[in-house]
Coordinates of C-alpha atoms and ligand atoms in Angstrom, one line a residue:
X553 CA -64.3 62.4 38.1
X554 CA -62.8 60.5 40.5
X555 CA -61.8 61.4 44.2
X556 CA -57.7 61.7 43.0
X557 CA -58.4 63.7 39.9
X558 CA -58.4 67.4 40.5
X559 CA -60.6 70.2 38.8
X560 CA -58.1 72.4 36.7
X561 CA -58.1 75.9 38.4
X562 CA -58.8 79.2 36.7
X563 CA -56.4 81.7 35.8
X564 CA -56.1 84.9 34.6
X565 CA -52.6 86.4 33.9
X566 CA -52.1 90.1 31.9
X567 CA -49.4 90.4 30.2
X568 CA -48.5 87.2 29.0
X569 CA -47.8 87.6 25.1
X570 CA -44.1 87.9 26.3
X571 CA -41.5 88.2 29.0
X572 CA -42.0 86.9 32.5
X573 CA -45.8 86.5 32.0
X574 CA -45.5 84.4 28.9
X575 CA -43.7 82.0 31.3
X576 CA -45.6 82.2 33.9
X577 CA -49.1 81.2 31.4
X578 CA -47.0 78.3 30.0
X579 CA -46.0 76.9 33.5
X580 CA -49.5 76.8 34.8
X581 CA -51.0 75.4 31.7
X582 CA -48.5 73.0 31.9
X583 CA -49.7 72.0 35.2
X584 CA -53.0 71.6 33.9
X585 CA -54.6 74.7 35.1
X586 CA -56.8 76.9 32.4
X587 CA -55.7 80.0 32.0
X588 CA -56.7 83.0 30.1
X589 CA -53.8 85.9 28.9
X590 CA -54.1 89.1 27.7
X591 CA -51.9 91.4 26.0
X592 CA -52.0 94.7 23.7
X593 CA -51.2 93.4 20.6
X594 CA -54.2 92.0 18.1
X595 CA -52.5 87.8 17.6
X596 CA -56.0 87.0 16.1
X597 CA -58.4 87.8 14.3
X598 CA -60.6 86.8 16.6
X599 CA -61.8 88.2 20.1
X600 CA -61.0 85.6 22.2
X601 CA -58.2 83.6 20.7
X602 CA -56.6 79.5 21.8
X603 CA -53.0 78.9 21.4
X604 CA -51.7 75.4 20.2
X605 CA -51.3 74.8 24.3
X606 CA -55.1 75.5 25.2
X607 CA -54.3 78.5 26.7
X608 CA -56.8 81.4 25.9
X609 CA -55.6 84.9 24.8
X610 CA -57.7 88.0 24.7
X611 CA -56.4 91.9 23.6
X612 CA -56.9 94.0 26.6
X613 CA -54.9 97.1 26.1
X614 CA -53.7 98.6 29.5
X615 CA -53.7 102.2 28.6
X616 CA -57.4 102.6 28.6
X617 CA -58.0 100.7 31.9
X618 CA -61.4 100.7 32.3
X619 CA -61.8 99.5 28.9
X620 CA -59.1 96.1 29.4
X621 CA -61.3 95.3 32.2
X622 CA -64.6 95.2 30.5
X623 CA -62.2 93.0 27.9
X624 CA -61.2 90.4 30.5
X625 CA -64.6 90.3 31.6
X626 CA -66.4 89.7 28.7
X627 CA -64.0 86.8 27.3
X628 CA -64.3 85.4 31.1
X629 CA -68.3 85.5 30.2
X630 CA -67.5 83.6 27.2
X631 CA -65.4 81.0 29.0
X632 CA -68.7 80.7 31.6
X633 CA -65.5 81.0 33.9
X634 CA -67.8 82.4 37.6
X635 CA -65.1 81.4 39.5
X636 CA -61.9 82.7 39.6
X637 CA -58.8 80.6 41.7
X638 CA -55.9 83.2 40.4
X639 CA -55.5 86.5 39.0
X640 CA -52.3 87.5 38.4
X641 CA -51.6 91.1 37.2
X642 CA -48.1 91.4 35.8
X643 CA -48.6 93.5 32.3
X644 CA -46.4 96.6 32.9
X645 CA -44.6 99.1 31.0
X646 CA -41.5 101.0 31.6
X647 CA -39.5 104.8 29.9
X648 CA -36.1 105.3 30.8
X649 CA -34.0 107.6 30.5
X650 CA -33.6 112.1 32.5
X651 CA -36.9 112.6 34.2
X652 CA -36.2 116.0 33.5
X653 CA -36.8 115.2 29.7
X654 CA -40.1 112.5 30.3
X655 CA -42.8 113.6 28.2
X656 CA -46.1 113.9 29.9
X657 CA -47.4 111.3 27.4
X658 CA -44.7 108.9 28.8
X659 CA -45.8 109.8 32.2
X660 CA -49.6 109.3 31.5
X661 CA -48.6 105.9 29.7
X662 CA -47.1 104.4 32.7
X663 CA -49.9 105.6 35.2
X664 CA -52.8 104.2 32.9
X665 CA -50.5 100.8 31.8
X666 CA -48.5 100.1 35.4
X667 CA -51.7 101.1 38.1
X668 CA -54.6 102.3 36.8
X669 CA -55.7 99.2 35.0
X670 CA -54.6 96.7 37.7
X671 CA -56.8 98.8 39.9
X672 CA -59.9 98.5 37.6
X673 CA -59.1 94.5 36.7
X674 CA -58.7 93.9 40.4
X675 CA -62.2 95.7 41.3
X676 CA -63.9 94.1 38.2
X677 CA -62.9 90.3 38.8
X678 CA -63.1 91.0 42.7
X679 CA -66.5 89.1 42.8
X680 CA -65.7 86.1 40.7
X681 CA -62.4 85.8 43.1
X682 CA -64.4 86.2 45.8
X683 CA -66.5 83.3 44.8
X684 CA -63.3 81.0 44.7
X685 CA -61.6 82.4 48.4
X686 CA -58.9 83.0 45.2
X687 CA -55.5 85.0 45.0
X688 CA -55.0 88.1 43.4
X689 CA -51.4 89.3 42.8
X690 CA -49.8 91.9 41.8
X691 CA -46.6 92.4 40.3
X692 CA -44.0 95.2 41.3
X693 CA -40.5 95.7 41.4
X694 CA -37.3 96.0 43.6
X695 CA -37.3 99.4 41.8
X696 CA -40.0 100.6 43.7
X697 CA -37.9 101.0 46.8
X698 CA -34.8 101.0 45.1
X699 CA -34.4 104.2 44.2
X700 CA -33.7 104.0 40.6
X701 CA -33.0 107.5 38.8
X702 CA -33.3 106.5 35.1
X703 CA -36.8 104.8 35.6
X704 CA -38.7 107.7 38.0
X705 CA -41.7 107.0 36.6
X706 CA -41.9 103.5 36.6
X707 CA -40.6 103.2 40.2
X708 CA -43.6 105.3 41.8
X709 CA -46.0 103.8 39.6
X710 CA -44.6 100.2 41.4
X711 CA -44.6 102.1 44.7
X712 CA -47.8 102.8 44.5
X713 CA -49.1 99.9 43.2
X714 CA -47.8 98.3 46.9
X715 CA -49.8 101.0 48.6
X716 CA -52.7 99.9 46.7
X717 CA -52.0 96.2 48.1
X718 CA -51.6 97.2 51.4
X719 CA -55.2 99.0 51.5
X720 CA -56.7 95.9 48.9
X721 CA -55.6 93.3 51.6
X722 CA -57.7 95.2 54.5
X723 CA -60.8 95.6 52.1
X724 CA -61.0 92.3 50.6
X725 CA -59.9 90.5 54.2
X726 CA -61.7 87.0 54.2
X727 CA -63.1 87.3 50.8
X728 CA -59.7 86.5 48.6
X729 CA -55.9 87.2 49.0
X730 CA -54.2 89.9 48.3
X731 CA -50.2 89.3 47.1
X732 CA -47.6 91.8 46.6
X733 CA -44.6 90.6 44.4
X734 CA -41.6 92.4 43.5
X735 CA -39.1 90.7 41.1
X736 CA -35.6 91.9 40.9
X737 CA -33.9 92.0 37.7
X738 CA -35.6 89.8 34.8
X739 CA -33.8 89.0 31.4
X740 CA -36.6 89.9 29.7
X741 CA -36.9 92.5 26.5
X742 CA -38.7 95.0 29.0
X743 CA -35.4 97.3 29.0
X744 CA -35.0 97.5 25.8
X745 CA -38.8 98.4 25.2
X746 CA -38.1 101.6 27.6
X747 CA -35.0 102.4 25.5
X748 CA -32.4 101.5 27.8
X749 CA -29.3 99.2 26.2
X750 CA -28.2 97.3 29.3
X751 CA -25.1 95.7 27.4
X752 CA -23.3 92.4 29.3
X753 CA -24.8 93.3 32.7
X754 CA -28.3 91.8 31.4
X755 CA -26.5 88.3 31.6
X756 CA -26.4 88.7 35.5
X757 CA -30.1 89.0 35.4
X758 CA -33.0 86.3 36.4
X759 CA -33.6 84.7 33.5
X760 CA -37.9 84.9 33.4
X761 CA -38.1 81.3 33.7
X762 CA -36.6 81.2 37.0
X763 CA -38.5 84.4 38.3
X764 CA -41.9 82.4 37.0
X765 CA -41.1 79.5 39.3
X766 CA -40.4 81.9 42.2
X767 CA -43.6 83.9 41.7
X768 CA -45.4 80.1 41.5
X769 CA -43.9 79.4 44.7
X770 CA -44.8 82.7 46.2
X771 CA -48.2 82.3 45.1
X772 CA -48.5 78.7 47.0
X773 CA -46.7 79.8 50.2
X774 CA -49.8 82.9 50.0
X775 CA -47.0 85.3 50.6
X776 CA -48.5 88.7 51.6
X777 CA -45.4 90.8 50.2
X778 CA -42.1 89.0 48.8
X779 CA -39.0 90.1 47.0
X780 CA -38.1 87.7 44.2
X781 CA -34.5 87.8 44.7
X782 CA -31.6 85.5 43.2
X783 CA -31.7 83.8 46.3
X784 CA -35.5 83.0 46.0
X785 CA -35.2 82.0 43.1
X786 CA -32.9 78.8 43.4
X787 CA -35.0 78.0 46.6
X788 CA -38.1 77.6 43.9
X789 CA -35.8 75.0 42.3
X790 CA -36.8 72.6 44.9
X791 CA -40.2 73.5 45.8
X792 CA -42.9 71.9 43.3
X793 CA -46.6 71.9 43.9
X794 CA -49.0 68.8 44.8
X795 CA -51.5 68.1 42.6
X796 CA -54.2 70.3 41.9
X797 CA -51.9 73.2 44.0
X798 CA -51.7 76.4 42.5
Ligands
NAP1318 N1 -37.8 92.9 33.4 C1 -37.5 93.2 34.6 O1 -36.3 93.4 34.9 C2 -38.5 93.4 35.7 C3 -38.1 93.6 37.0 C4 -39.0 93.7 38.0 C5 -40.3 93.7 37.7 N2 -40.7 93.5 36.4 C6 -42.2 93.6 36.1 O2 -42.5 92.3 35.6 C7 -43.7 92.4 34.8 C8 -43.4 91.7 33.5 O3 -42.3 92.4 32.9 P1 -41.4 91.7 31.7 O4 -40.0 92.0 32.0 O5 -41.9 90.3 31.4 O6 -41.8 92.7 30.5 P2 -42.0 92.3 28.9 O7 -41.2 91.2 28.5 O8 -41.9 93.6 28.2 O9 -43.5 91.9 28.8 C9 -44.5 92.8 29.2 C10 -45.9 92.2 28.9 O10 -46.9 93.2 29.3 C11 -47.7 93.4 28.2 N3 -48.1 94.8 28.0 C12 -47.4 95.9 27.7 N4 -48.1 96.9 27.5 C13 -49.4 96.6 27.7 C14 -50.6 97.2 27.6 N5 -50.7 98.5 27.3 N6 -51.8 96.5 27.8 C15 -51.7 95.2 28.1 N7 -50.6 94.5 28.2 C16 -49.4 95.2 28.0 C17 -46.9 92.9 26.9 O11 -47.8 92.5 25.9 P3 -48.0 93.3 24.5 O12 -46.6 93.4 24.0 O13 -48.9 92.4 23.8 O14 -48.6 94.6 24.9 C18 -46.1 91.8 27.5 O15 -46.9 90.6 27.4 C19 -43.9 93.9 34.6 O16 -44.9 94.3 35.5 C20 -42.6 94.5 35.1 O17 -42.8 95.8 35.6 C21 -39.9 93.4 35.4

């Protein structure tokens, strides 16, 4: 390899079989990074699955946390990938509707999906991040501090998430990076998935393309704590990364 050519970095991204993280795979890859997705849903037959763009794909269901996070680490085994640049955890879940009528279930759902697996991926790929000085970041919501009645749940489970990048940032200090993001709106199927019709005020939402170039620029600025707002995300429009950036 020449001195101009640029290793690709190494990625991981959950929750990228849709929405905002199926945008987010696609722009790295695009960029020539590898990167390695994960989702709930079974695409293949087999365990550790490559899309028509190179990008890997392996099932790492949220809702048993310490079980996706064995997952990722065995298909990063596979990949011989020791070395981590990027971790981005963005897989989340949502219920709306009367707290008052939230089954526990729901509750337990959101816990397990929204926090309690980014806590166990973040602790099981810590080392091979540490080994690349790499991000990790984690992916919120406006909601957490908004206030937001018909998504209770949710919200804390965001809330706390922050808390848990607050305290990360101290413990991993000079080992790897610690980033917490929190989009606004997204036009994404997410609301629908909790049950909530939004009608025409989901056309005044960030469309997920837009929010994926905010988050890339986020990530490249090594913003601690951002809110990906409207206003971020036409600044993105003009930012673009060197080669071999993040
Ligand atoms: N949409 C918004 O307005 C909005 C606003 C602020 C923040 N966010 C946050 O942004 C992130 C992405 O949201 P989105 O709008 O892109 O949602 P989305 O379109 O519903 O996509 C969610 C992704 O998470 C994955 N996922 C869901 N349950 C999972 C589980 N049990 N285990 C592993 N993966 C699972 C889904 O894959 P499978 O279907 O394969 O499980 C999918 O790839 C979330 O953290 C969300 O909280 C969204």
């Amino acid at each position: 390899m020449s001195e101009t050519q640029h290793q690709p970095l190494r990625i991981v991204i959950t929750g990228a079989s849709d929405g905002l993280g199926y945008h987010l795979a696609r722009n790295y890859a695009a960029h020539g990074h590898d990167v390695l997705t994960t989702g709930s849903r079974q695409i293949n037959d087999e365990r550790l699955y490559f899309d028509q763009a190179g990008i890997a794909y392996v099932r790492a269901d949220q809702s048993e946390p310490q079980r996706a996070a064995g997952r990722i680490d065995e298909a990063l085994d596979r990949l011989g990938w020791d070395r981590l640049d990027l971790v981005l955890l963005n897989a989340g879940v949502g219920w709306s509707g009367d707290p008052a009528e939230e089954k526990p279930d729901s509750v337990a759902w959101q816990v397990a999906v929204n926090l309690g697996a980014p806590v166990a991926i973040a602790h099981r790929l810590s080392s091979r991040l540490f080994a690349a000085e790499g991000k990790l970041v984690l992916i919120g919501s406006t909601a957490a501090a908004s206030g937001n009645a018909r998504f209770a749940t949710y919200a804390a489970t965001k809330a706390a998430l922050d808390a848990f990048a607050r305290a990360l940032r101290e413990e991993w200090a000079g080992r790897a990076q610690v980033l917490m993001l929190h989009p606004g709106p997204i036009r994404t199927d997410m609301h629908a998935k909790a049950g909530l019709k939004l009608g025409l005020v989901r056309r005044f939402f960030m469309t997920p393309e837009r929010v994926a170039r905010a988050v890339a620029m986020a990530v490249r600025k090594g913003e601690a704590k951002r809110m990906i707002t409207r206003a971020y995300g036409w600044r993105s429009l003009l930012s673009r990364p060197r080669e071999g950036q993040l």
